[in-house]
mmCIF file of C-alpha atoms and ligand atoms in Angstrom:
data_model
loop_
_atom_site.group_PDB
_atom_site.id
_atom_site.type_symbol
_atom_site.label_atom_id
_atom_site.label_comp_id
_atom_site.label_asym_id
_atom_site.label_seq_id
_atom_site.Cartn_x
_atom_site.Cartn_y
_atom_site.Cartn_z
ATOM 1 C CA MET A 1 88.728 20.739 -29.372
ATOM 2 C CA PRO A 2 86.245 21.336 -32.138
ATOM 3 C CA HIS A 3 82.698 21.321 -30.978
ATOM 4 C CA LEU A 4 81.669 18.506 -33.454
ATOM 5 C CA ILE A 5 84.045 16.019 -31.808
ATOM 6 C CA ARG A 6 83.438 17.104 -28.003
ATOM 7 C CA SER A 7 79.558 16.455 -28.489
ATOM 8 C CA CYS A 8 79.883 12.985 -29.712
ATOM 9 C CA GLU A 9 82.589 11.888 -27.177
ATOM 10 C CA GLY A 10 81.797 8.626 -25.681
ATOM 11 C CA LEU A 11 79.230 7.767 -28.410
ATOM 12 C CA ILE A 12 81.313 7.575 -31.577
ATOM 13 C CA THR A 13 84.750 7.291 -32.330
ATOM 14 C CA TYR A 14 85.898 9.771 -34.917
ATOM 15 C CA LEU A 15 89.150 9.333 -36.808
ATOM 16 C CA PHE A 16 90.071 12.211 -38.881
ATOM 17 C CA GLN A 17 92.199 12.057 -42.013
ATOM 18 C CA GLY A 18 93.669 15.499 -41.751
ATOM 19 C CA ILE A 19 93.571 18.595 -40.006
ATOM 20 C CA TYR A 20 90.810 21.095 -38.641
ATOM 21 C CA ASP A 21 90.514 24.698 -39.019
ATOM 22 C CA ILE A 22 91.650 25.847 -35.467
ATOM 23 C CA GLN A 23 90.258 29.428 -35.720
ATOM 24 C CA SER A 24 86.757 28.402 -36.508
ATOM 25 C CA SER A 25 86.817 25.195 -34.676
ATOM 26 C CA VAL A 26 85.161 23.687 -37.752
ATOM 27 C CA VAL A 27 86.191 20.283 -39.043
ATOM 28 C CA ILE A 28 87.145 20.311 -42.553
ATOM 29 C CA LEU A 29 87.948 16.953 -43.453
ATOM 30 C CA PRO A 30 85.582 13.979 -43.219
ATOM 31 C CA MET A 31 85.719 11.197 -40.714
ATOM 32 C CA ASN A 32 86.739 7.821 -42.144
ATOM 33 C CA GLU A 33 85.597 5.401 -39.498
ATOM 34 C CA ILE A 34 82.659 5.412 -37.332
ATOM 35 C CA THR A 35 81.799 2.932 -34.304
ATOM 36 C CA ILE A 36 78.245 2.583 -33.236
ATOM 37 C CA THR A 37 76.234 0.243 -30.964
ATOM 38 C CA ARG A 38 75.370 -2.845 -32.921
ATOM 39 C CA PRO A 39 71.965 -1.933 -34.724
ATOM 40 C CA ASP A 40 68.748 -3.719 -35.053
ATOM 41 C CA ASP A 41 66.238 -4.107 -37.999
ATOM 42 C CA TRP A 42 62.808 -3.442 -36.890
ATOM 43 C CA HIS A 43 61.268 -4.447 -40.177
ATOM 44 C CA ALA A 44 62.531 -7.374 -42.384
ATOM 45 C CA HIS A 45 60.977 -10.276 -44.579
ATOM 46 C CA PHE A 46 63.213 -13.507 -44.280
ATOM 47 C CA ARG A 47 60.638 -15.537 -46.158
ATOM 48 C CA ASP A 48 60.983 -19.286 -45.359
ATOM 49 C CA ASN A 49 62.658 -22.679 -45.891
ATOM 50 C CA GLU A 50 65.569 -22.599 -48.381
ATOM 51 C CA LEU A 51 65.778 -18.755 -48.703
ATOM 52 C CA LEU A 52 66.395 -18.509 -44.697
ATOM 53 C CA LYS A 53 69.973 -19.391 -45.210
ATOM 54 C CA GLU A 54 70.612 -16.253 -47.468
ATOM 55 C CA THR A 55 68.251 -13.753 -45.636
ATOM 56 C CA VAL A 56 69.099 -14.680 -42.165
ATOM 57 C CA SER A 57 72.901 -14.516 -42.812
ATOM 58 C CA ALA A 58 72.545 -11.127 -44.461
ATOM 59 C CA SER A 59 70.875 -9.656 -41.463
ATOM 60 C CA ALA A 60 72.805 -11.243 -39.100
ATOM 61 C CA ARG A 61 76.042 -9.829 -40.447
ATOM 62 C CA GLN A 62 74.956 -6.368 -39.387
ATOM 63 C CA PHE A 63 72.022 -6.619 -36.973
ATOM 64 C CA SER A 64 71.580 -7.924 -33.447
ATOM 65 C CA ARG A 65 67.772 -8.466 -33.678
ATOM 66 C CA SER A 66 65.308 -8.213 -36.517
ATOM 67 C CA ILE A 67 61.460 -7.844 -36.271
ATOM 68 C CA VAL A 68 60.498 -10.475 -38.692
ATOM 69 C CA MET A 69 57.464 -9.859 -40.926
ATOM 70 C CA PRO A 70 54.578 -12.674 -40.913
ATOM 71 C CA ASN A 71 53.465 -12.442 -44.476
ATOM 72 C CA LEU A 72 54.449 -16.152 -45.480
ATOM 73 C CA THR A 73 52.139 -18.451 -47.381
ATOM 74 C CA PRO A 74 50.221 -19.312 -45.350
ATOM 75 C CA PRO A 75 50.599 -16.437 -43.014
ATOM 76 C CA VAL A 76 51.927 -16.622 -39.470
ATOM 77 C CA VAL A 77 48.343 -16.020 -37.651
ATOM 78 C CA ASN A 78 48.956 -17.664 -34.068
ATOM 79 C CA ALA A 79 51.635 -18.326 -31.605
ATOM 80 C CA LYS A 80 52.174 -21.825 -32.516
ATOM 81 C CA MET A 81 52.877 -21.065 -36.200
ATOM 82 C CA ALA A 82 55.250 -17.992 -35.007
ATOM 83 C CA LYS A 83 57.226 -20.125 -32.661
ATOM 84 C CA ALA A 84 57.717 -22.719 -35.283
ATOM 85 C CA TYR A 85 58.804 -20.030 -37.724
ATOM 86 C CA GLU A 86 61.228 -18.719 -35.069
ATOM 87 C CA ALA A 87 62.774 -22.267 -34.868
ATOM 88 C CA ARG A 88 63.317 -22.411 -38.433
ATOM 89 C CA ILE A 89 65.028 -19.019 -38.498
ATOM 90 C CA LEU A 90 67.275 -19.975 -35.475
ATOM 91 C CA ALA A 91 68.338 -23.248 -37.278
ATOM 92 C CA ALA A 92 69.321 -21.163 -40.403
ATOM 93 C CA ARG A 93 71.703 -18.827 -38.500
ATOM 94 C CA PRO A 94 75.433 -18.864 -39.284
ATOM 95 C CA GLU A 95 77.395 -20.939 -36.983
ATOM 96 C CA GLY A 96 78.142 -19.125 -33.762
ATOM 97 C CA SER A 97 75.796 -16.303 -34.425
ATOM 98 C CA ASP A 98 73.607 -14.759 -31.692
ATOM 99 C CA PHE A 99 71.416 -13.137 -33.847
ATOM 100 C CA THR A 100 67.793 -12.839 -32.446
ATOM 101 C CA PRO A 101 64.642 -13.016 -34.763
ATOM 102 C CA LEU A 102 61.590 -11.333 -33.296
ATOM 103 C CA VAL A 103 58.575 -13.039 -34.935
ATOM 104 C CA THR A 104 55.268 -11.317 -35.378
ATOM 105 C CA LEU A 105 51.719 -12.228 -35.792
ATOM 106 C CA TYR A 106 49.572 -11.578 -38.816
ATOM 107 C CA LEU A 107 46.276 -9.987 -38.081
ATOM 108 C CA THR A 108 43.231 -11.302 -40.095
ATOM 109 C CA ASN A 109 39.605 -10.875 -39.878
ATOM 110 C CA VAL A 110 39.260 -13.811 -37.685
ATOM 111 C CA THR A 111 42.191 -13.110 -35.238
ATOM 112 C CA THR A 112 40.686 -13.368 -31.642
ATOM 113 C CA THR A 113 41.634 -11.799 -28.597
ATOM 114 C CA ASP A 114 42.865 -15.057 -27.255
ATOM 115 C CA ASP A 115 45.247 -15.358 -30.088
ATOM 116 C CA ILE A 116 46.737 -11.970 -28.903
ATOM 117 C CA LYS A 117 46.950 -13.163 -25.240
ATOM 118 C CA ASP A 118 48.393 -16.538 -26.217
ATOM 119 C CA ALA A 119 50.906 -14.844 -28.531
ATOM 120 C CA LYS A 120 51.878 -12.529 -25.671
ATOM 121 C CA GLU A 121 52.432 -15.267 -23.232
ATOM 122 C CA GLN A 122 54.820 -17.068 -25.870
ATOM 123 C CA GLY A 123 56.946 -13.679 -25.956
ATOM 124 C CA ILE A 124 55.577 -12.354 -29.217
ATOM 125 C CA LEU A 125 56.151 -8.639 -29.019
ATOM 126 C CA ALA A 126 54.060 -7.360 -32.026
ATOM 127 C CA ALA A 127 51.327 -8.039 -34.462
ATOM 128 C CA LYS A 128 51.150 -6.734 -38.142
ATOM 129 C CA LEU A 129 48.094 -5.179 -39.753
ATOM 130 C CA TYR A 130 47.913 -5.496 -43.414
ATOM 131 C CA PRO A 131 44.785 -4.107 -45.102
ATOM 132 C CA ALA A 132 43.757 -6.899 -47.405
ATOM 133 C CA GLY A 133 45.336 -6.702 -50.895
ATOM 134 C CA ALA A 134 47.889 -3.952 -49.916
ATOM 135 C CA THR A 135 50.995 -5.794 -50.736
ATOM 136 C CA THR A 136 52.860 -9.184 -51.066
ATOM 137 C CA ASN A 137 50.819 -12.021 -49.449
ATOM 138 C CA SER A 138 48.173 -9.635 -47.840
ATOM 139 C CA SER A 139 45.239 -11.266 -49.288
ATOM 140 C CA SER A 140 44.468 -12.872 -45.787
ATOM 141 C CA GLY A 141 44.777 -9.313 -44.415
ATOM 142 C CA VAL A 142 42.009 -7.059 -42.859
ATOM 143 C CA ASN A 143 39.073 -5.902 -44.572
ATOM 144 C CA ASP A 144 37.335 -4.028 -42.019
ATOM 145 C CA ILE A 145 39.771 -2.109 -39.697
ATOM 146 C CA GLU A 146 37.164 -0.963 -37.107
ATOM 147 C CA LYS A 147 36.035 -4.665 -36.581
ATOM 148 C CA MET A 148 39.709 -5.036 -35.126
ATOM 149 C CA TYR A 149 39.210 -2.685 -32.283
ATOM 150 C CA PRO A 150 38.495 -5.329 -29.736
ATOM 151 C CA VAL A 151 41.563 -7.073 -30.612
ATOM 152 C CA PHE A 152 43.565 -3.627 -30.559
ATOM 153 C CA GLU A 153 42.338 -3.058 -27.160
ATOM 154 C CA VAL A 154 43.758 -6.439 -25.925
ATOM 155 C CA MET A 155 46.795 -5.498 -27.664
ATOM 156 C CA ALA A 156 47.246 -2.291 -25.774
ATOM 157 C CA LYS A 157 46.198 -3.916 -22.512
ATOM 158 C CA ASN A 158 48.828 -6.582 -22.972
ATOM 159 C CA LYS A 159 51.413 -4.157 -24.299
ATOM 160 C CA MET A 160 51.657 -5.753 -27.751
ATOM 161 C CA LEU A 161 52.822 -3.310 -30.368
ATOM 162 C CA LEU A 162 50.640 -2.664 -33.382
ATOM 163 C CA LEU A 163 52.814 -2.700 -36.725
ATOM 164 C CA ILE A 164 50.806 -1.083 -39.491
ATOM 165 C CA HIS A 165 51.352 -1.272 -43.287
ATOM 166 C CA GLY A 166 49.602 2.148 -43.810
ATOM 167 C CA GLU A 167 47.948 2.015 -47.162
ATOM 168 C CA VAL A 168 44.317 2.023 -48.232
ATOM 169 C CA THR A 169 43.430 -0.466 -50.947
ATOM 170 C CA ASP A 170 40.412 1.357 -52.371
ATOM 171 C CA GLY A 171 40.696 1.279 -56.176
ATOM 172 C CA GLU A 172 39.570 4.907 -56.318
ATOM 173 C CA ILE A 173 42.523 6.180 -54.438
ATOM 174 C CA ASP A 174 45.663 6.990 -56.421
ATOM 175 C CA ILE A 175 48.643 4.845 -55.597
ATOM 176 C CA PHE A 176 50.676 7.746 -54.746
ATOM 177 C CA ASP A 177 47.972 8.938 -52.127
ATOM 178 C CA ARG A 178 47.315 5.593 -50.569
ATOM 179 C CA GLU A 179 49.485 6.273 -47.494
ATOM 180 C CA LYS A 180 47.994 9.972 -46.770
ATOM 181 C CA VAL A 181 44.514 8.647 -47.188
ATOM 182 C CA PHE A 182 45.243 5.694 -44.799
ATOM 183 C CA ILE A 183 46.393 8.201 -41.997
ATOM 184 C CA GLU A 184 43.102 10.310 -42.471
ATOM 185 C CA ARG A 185 40.829 7.503 -42.697
ATOM 186 C CA TYR A 186 41.955 5.089 -40.333
ATOM 187 C CA LEU A 187 45.307 5.804 -38.458
ATOM 188 C CA GLU A 188 43.966 9.140 -36.685
ATOM 189 C CA ASP A 189 41.247 7.056 -35.200
ATOM 190 C CA ILE A 190 43.209 4.256 -34.258
ATOM 191 C CA VAL A 191 45.714 6.279 -32.104
ATOM 192 C CA LYS A 192 42.875 8.338 -30.762
ATOM 193 C CA SER A 193 40.951 5.433 -29.550
ATOM 194 C CA PHE A 194 43.931 3.462 -28.203
ATOM 195 C CA PRO A 195 46.185 5.966 -26.681
ATOM 196 C CA ASP A 196 47.977 3.275 -24.836
ATOM 197 C CA LEU A 197 48.601 1.154 -27.667
ATOM 198 C CA LYS A 198 52.093 1.362 -29.239
ATOM 199 C CA VAL A 199 51.907 1.861 -32.961
ATOM 200 C CA VAL A 200 54.659 1.789 -35.469
ATOM 201 C CA LEU A 201 53.771 3.050 -39.001
ATOM 202 C CA GLU A 202 55.995 0.968 -41.132
ATOM 203 C CA HIS A 203 58.077 2.075 -43.925
ATOM 204 C CA ILE A 204 56.816 5.628 -44.168
ATOM 205 C CA THR A 205 56.987 7.395 -47.466
ATOM 206 C CA THR A 206 55.590 10.791 -47.306
ATOM 207 C CA LYS A 207 55.869 13.996 -45.599
ATOM 208 C CA ASP A 208 52.214 13.480 -44.318
ATOM 209 C CA ALA A 209 53.471 10.238 -42.535
ATOM 210 C CA VAL A 210 56.436 12.238 -41.087
ATOM 211 C CA ASP A 211 54.211 15.137 -39.769
ATOM 212 C CA PHE A 212 51.663 12.756 -38.514
ATOM 213 C CA VAL A 213 54.157 10.725 -36.324
ATOM 214 C CA LYS A 214 55.849 13.787 -35.286
ATOM 215 C CA GLY A 215 52.514 15.363 -33.994
ATOM 216 C CA SER A 216 51.390 12.223 -32.272
ATOM 217 C CA SER A 217 51.987 10.899 -28.654
ATOM 218 C CA PRO A 218 55.159 9.217 -27.710
ATOM 219 C CA ASN A 219 53.386 5.851 -28.497
ATOM 220 C CA VAL A 220 53.394 6.599 -32.305
ATOM 221 C CA ALA A 221 56.521 5.855 -34.119
ATOM 222 C CA ALA A 222 57.870 5.016 -37.739
ATOM 223 C CA THR A 223 60.364 2.889 -39.491
ATOM 224 C CA LEU A 224 62.091 4.154 -42.611
ATOM 225 C CA THR A 225 63.701 2.098 -45.417
ATOM 226 C CA PRO A 226 67.089 2.698 -47.389
ATOM 227 C CA GLN A 227 65.103 2.790 -50.742
ATOM 228 C CA HIS A 228 62.640 5.631 -49.563
ATOM 229 C CA LEU A 229 65.617 7.698 -48.306
ATOM 230 C CA MET A 230 67.768 7.083 -51.278
ATOM 231 C CA LEU A 231 65.197 7.319 -54.073
ATOM 232 C CA ASN A 232 62.171 9.002 -55.429
ATOM 233 C CA ARG A 233 59.564 8.301 -58.074
ATOM 234 C CA ASN A 234 61.787 9.788 -60.746
ATOM 235 C CA ASP A 235 64.458 7.113 -59.926
ATOM 236 C CA LEU A 236 61.616 4.541 -60.514
ATOM 237 C CA LEU A 237 60.162 5.646 -63.775
ATOM 238 C CA VAL A 238 62.256 8.199 -65.708
ATOM 239 C CA GLY A 239 64.130 6.771 -68.455
ATOM 240 C CA GLY A 240 62.539 3.192 -68.192
ATOM 241 C CA VAL A 241 60.822 1.443 -65.363
ATOM 242 C CA LYS A 242 63.306 -0.086 -62.896
ATOM 243 C CA PRO A 243 61.819 -3.260 -61.508
ATOM 244 C CA HIS A 244 64.259 -3.436 -58.682
ATOM 245 C CA TYR A 245 63.221 -0.081 -57.190
ATOM 246 C CA TYR A 246 59.463 -0.999 -57.104
ATOM 247 C CA CYS A 247 58.370 -1.591 -53.546
ATOM 248 C CA LEU A 248 55.114 -0.876 -51.608
ATOM 249 C CA PRO A 249 54.432 1.756 -50.430
ATOM 250 C CA ILE A 250 55.818 3.090 -53.979
ATOM 251 C CA LEU A 251 58.353 5.645 -54.047
ATOM 252 C CA LYS A 252 56.996 9.165 -53.916
ATOM 253 C CA ARG A 253 57.931 12.530 -55.300
ATOM 254 C CA ASN A 254 61.254 14.126 -54.284
ATOM 255 C CA THR A 255 59.594 16.616 -51.777
ATOM 256 C CA HIS A 256 58.415 13.501 -49.767
ATOM 257 C CA GLN A 257 61.829 11.996 -49.841
ATOM 258 C CA LYS A 258 63.314 15.189 -48.676
ATOM 259 C CA ALA A 259 61.013 15.099 -45.755
ATOM 260 C CA LEU A 260 61.967 11.554 -44.816
ATOM 261 C CA ARG A 261 65.736 12.389 -44.908
ATOM 262 C CA GLU A 262 65.115 15.460 -42.660
ATOM 263 C CA ALA A 263 63.071 13.230 -40.284
ATOM 264 C CA VAL A 264 65.934 10.577 -39.763
ATOM 265 C CA ILE A 265 68.552 13.239 -39.177
ATOM 266 C CA SER A 266 66.281 15.295 -36.938
ATOM 267 C CA GLY A 267 67.383 13.302 -33.738
ATOM 268 C CA SER A 268 63.594 12.666 -32.990
ATOM 269 C CA THR A 269 63.410 9.219 -31.315
ATOM 270 C CA LYS A 270 60.277 8.439 -33.274
ATOM 271 C CA PHE A 271 62.097 7.503 -36.354
ATOM 272 C CA PHE A 272 64.085 4.122 -36.528
ATOM 273 C CA LEU A 273 65.711 1.636 -38.828
ATOM 274 C CA GLY A 274 63.525 -0.816 -40.727
ATOM 275 C CA THR A 275 64.784 -2.040 -43.914
ATOM 276 C CA ASP A 276 61.492 -3.700 -45.174
ATOM 277 C CA SER A 277 64.266 -5.947 -46.948
ATOM 278 C CA ALA A 278 61.902 -8.215 -49.112
ATOM 279 C CA PRO A 279 63.542 -10.517 -51.375
ATOM 280 C CA HIS A 280 62.019 -11.713 -54.716
ATOM 281 C CA MET A 281 63.485 -13.998 -57.267
ATOM 282 C CA LYS A 282 65.020 -12.035 -60.232
ATOM 283 C CA ASP A 283 62.508 -13.467 -62.651
ATOM 284 C CA GLN A 284 59.561 -12.399 -60.371
ATOM 285 C CA LYS A 285 60.789 -8.680 -60.291
ATOM 286 C CA GLU A 286 61.651 -8.595 -64.195
ATOM 287 C CA SER A 287 58.329 -9.611 -65.178
ATOM 288 C CA ALA A 288 54.959 -8.149 -66.968
ATOM 289 C CA CYS A 289 53.659 -8.211 -63.485
ATOM 290 C CA GLY A 290 56.607 -7.680 -61.103
ATOM 291 C CA CYS A 291 56.474 -8.169 -57.398
ATOM 292 C CA ALA A 292 56.916 -5.410 -55.151
ATOM 293 C CA GLY A 293 60.034 -5.305 -52.615
ATOM 294 C CA CYS A 294 63.797 -4.456 -52.423
ATOM 295 C CA TYR A 295 66.338 -6.942 -51.124
ATOM 296 C CA SER A 296 68.324 -4.484 -49.016
ATOM 297 C CA ALA A 297 69.550 -6.494 -46.287
ATOM 298 C CA PRO A 298 73.085 -7.492 -47.648
ATOM 299 C CA ALA A 299 74.106 -3.791 -47.495
ATOM 300 C CA ALA A 300 71.458 -1.956 -45.549
ATOM 301 C CA LEU A 301 73.661 -0.715 -42.886
ATOM 302 C CA GLU A 302 76.155 0.582 -45.163
ATOM 303 C CA LEU A 303 73.494 2.337 -47.290
ATOM 304 C CA TYR A 304 71.906 4.196 -44.316
ATOM 305 C CA THR A 305 75.307 5.248 -43.221
ATOM 306 C CA GLN A 306 75.970 6.493 -46.805
ATOM 307 C CA VAL A 307 72.595 8.670 -46.495
ATOM 308 C CA PHE A 308 73.464 9.937 -43.133
ATOM 309 C CA ASP A 309 76.868 10.916 -44.317
ATOM 310 C CA GLU A 310 75.567 12.710 -47.471
ATOM 311 C CA LEU A 311 73.464 14.737 -45.050
ATOM 312 C CA ASN A 312 76.376 15.623 -42.912
ATOM 313 C CA ALA A 313 74.682 13.829 -39.913
ATOM 314 C CA LEU A 314 76.919 10.845 -38.992
ATOM 315 C CA ASP A 315 76.432 12.011 -35.420
ATOM 316 C CA LYS A 316 72.686 11.165 -35.600
ATOM 317 C CA LEU A 317 73.241 7.699 -37.229
ATOM 318 C CA GLU A 318 73.490 5.713 -33.943
ATOM 319 C CA GLY A 319 70.352 6.767 -32.599
ATOM 320 C CA PHE A 320 68.301 5.965 -35.612
ATOM 321 C CA THR A 321 70.128 2.648 -36.058
ATOM 322 C CA SER A 322 70.725 1.390 -32.691
ATOM 323 C CA HIS A 323 68.866 3.173 -29.937
ATOM 324 C CA HIS A 324 65.407 4.598 -30.963
ATOM 325 C CA GLY A 325 63.905 1.182 -32.005
ATOM 326 C CA ALA A 326 65.173 -0.706 -28.999
ATOM 327 C CA ASP A 327 63.892 2.018 -26.579
ATOM 328 C CA PHE A 328 60.375 2.131 -28.411
ATOM 329 C CA TYR A 329 59.992 -1.515 -28.133
ATOM 330 C CA GLY A 330 61.005 -1.526 -24.559
ATOM 331 C CA LEU A 331 63.994 -3.796 -25.170
ATOM 332 C CA PRO A 332 67.725 -3.391 -23.899
ATOM 333 C CA ARG A 333 69.905 -1.613 -26.163
ATOM 334 C CA ASN A 334 72.550 -3.804 -27.691
ATOM 335 C CA THR A 335 75.986 -3.644 -25.887
ATOM 336 C CA GLN A 336 78.298 -4.798 -28.794
ATOM 337 C CA LYS A 337 79.541 -2.340 -31.218
ATOM 338 C CA VAL A 338 80.163 -2.301 -34.971
ATOM 339 C CA THR A 339 82.693 -0.116 -36.958
ATOM 340 C CA LEU A 340 82.164 1.139 -40.417
ATOM 341 C CA VAL A 341 84.939 2.408 -42.659
ATOM 342 C CA ARG A 342 84.819 4.824 -45.441
ATOM 343 C CA GLU A 343 85.710 2.575 -48.157
ATOM 344 C CA ALA A 344 84.025 2.275 -51.563
ATOM 345 C CA TRP A 345 82.772 -1.053 -52.798
ATOM 346 C CA THR A 346 80.237 -2.169 -55.209
ATOM 347 C CA ILE A 347 77.177 -4.336 -54.543
ATOM 348 C CA PRO A 348 77.083 -7.552 -56.695
ATOM 349 C CA ASN A 349 74.667 -7.639 -59.745
ATOM 350 C CA GLU A 350 73.145 -10.836 -58.383
ATOM 351 C CA LEU A 351 72.954 -13.360 -55.653
ATOM 352 C CA GLU A 352 72.667 -17.094 -56.230
ATOM 353 C CA VAL A 353 70.377 -18.191 -53.765
ATOM 354 C CA VAL A 354 68.374 -21.471 -54.413
ATOM 355 C CA GLY A 355 69.975 -23.646 -57.044
ATOM 356 C CA SER A 356 70.423 -21.545 -60.079
ATOM 357 C CA ARG A 357 67.895 -19.049 -59.071
ATOM 358 C CA VAL A 358 69.014 -15.490 -58.265
ATOM 359 C CA ILE A 359 68.041 -12.389 -56.497
ATOM 360 C CA VAL A 360 68.986 -9.025 -57.637
ATOM 361 C CA PRO A 361 69.966 -7.092 -54.222
ATOM 362 C CA PHE A 362 68.911 -3.575 -53.806
ATOM 363 C CA TRP A 363 71.418 -0.991 -55.209
ATOM 364 C CA ALA A 364 73.024 -3.822 -57.458
ATOM 365 C CA GLY A 365 76.003 -2.870 -59.612
ATOM 366 C CA ASN A 366 76.177 0.301 -57.661
ATOM 367 C CA LYS A 367 78.841 2.014 -55.341
ATOM 368 C CA VAL A 368 78.613 2.216 -51.588
ATOM 369 C CA THR A 369 80.842 4.479 -49.802
ATOM 370 C CA TRP A 370 80.942 2.658 -46.484
ATOM 371 C CA ARG A 371 81.767 -0.734 -45.549
ATOM 372 C CA LEU A 372 81.128 -2.791 -42.400
ATOM 373 C CA LYS A 373 84.238 -4.037 -40.793
HETATM 374 O O1 LIG B 401 57.479 -3.782 -51.292
HETATM 375 C C1 LIG B 401 57.122 -4.577 -50.389
HETATM 376 N N1 LIG B 401 57.499 -5.999 -50.289
HETATM 377 N N2 LIG B 401 56.407 -3.952 -49.349
HETATM 378 C C2 LIG B 401 55.635 -4.759 -48.383
HETATM 379 O O2 LIG B 401 54.992 -4.266 -47.725
HETATM 380 C C3 LIG B 401 55.763 -6.168 -48.492
HETATM 381 C C4 LIG B 401 57.049 -6.543 -49.052
HETATM 382 C C5 LIG B 401 57.059 -8.140 -49.459
HETATM 383 O O3 LIG B 401 56.680 -8.813 -48.582
HETATM 384 O O4 LIG B 401 57.479 -8.399 -50.497
HETATM 385 ZN ZN1 LIG B 402 57.414 -5.073 -45.212
#
């Protein structure tokens, strides 16, 4: 039996279209179907109210759980607001769905240690640090990160995870360097000062972030988005600006993209799925001052599968999508399975969401080579 099949036994079902080369034991035709533990999304934006029907259904189609970002207007700054938001999400689930939203707290300059303890008592697992002004709805974020240290200390004691948007907002710093500078200026000290604090560096975009996470303690991990794995800044800018590829942190040069792609297929348990799916209306993206965010939820799992397939690393997909995140959060792995088949389809150009308003999903009009059964 070829080693490729034997090593994955019990984890993944491989169905081969044809034959393999017996002499070299190397599989020469690709697998056409893959069954993995149902995945989770460790970073998603659902927004609120009338948009929830769209966003929650899209995520529930693929994922069992999603860490839901708190950057609403107004932001979700305490347990009471978080539980109310959770109830609105639960009410928006498709009928019969057992999808679980994991709501989070938004840290501000005035977050207290009591806010953290209260949130922990209410079952909230994580709080999000947005440097003020770093991204969408982050104006209530934190201005002085060191002033948050008493809050981080209580988070560590209460085993609440710190989720970080890792970019400086200093106008002097080039937008392409903001993640690297954040790591040097703030993150190194945060992880050194709070070795027991679990930290997720969200939506990483650089080799610097990959190296930092790899070199840190097991309490430091990172999420990676489909767009940062699939694209680089040439895709965003060459031949005309593509507003639907604009997100924050911004896409970087191809050497960084390569480092991200290598990280996810390395098998390291420090890297896991977080889509950063972030819907904005079409007119707000295609504007003189376009919003940052890619609405990837409708096809996220298929797109990740496509990337792993391109990298000949489908055997590493399940760890990334379905094991590493749950293990890092200290939650049970899902027991259900999902199956993807090799079947090309095209992502719709637009989705009608609220009245006649539309969202352009990520990878709109393009082919995806895998489909969730
Ligand atoms: O591109 C982004 N969009 N990055 C973020 O960090 C936030 C998100 C949003 O909420 O739109
Ligand atoms: Zn985000």
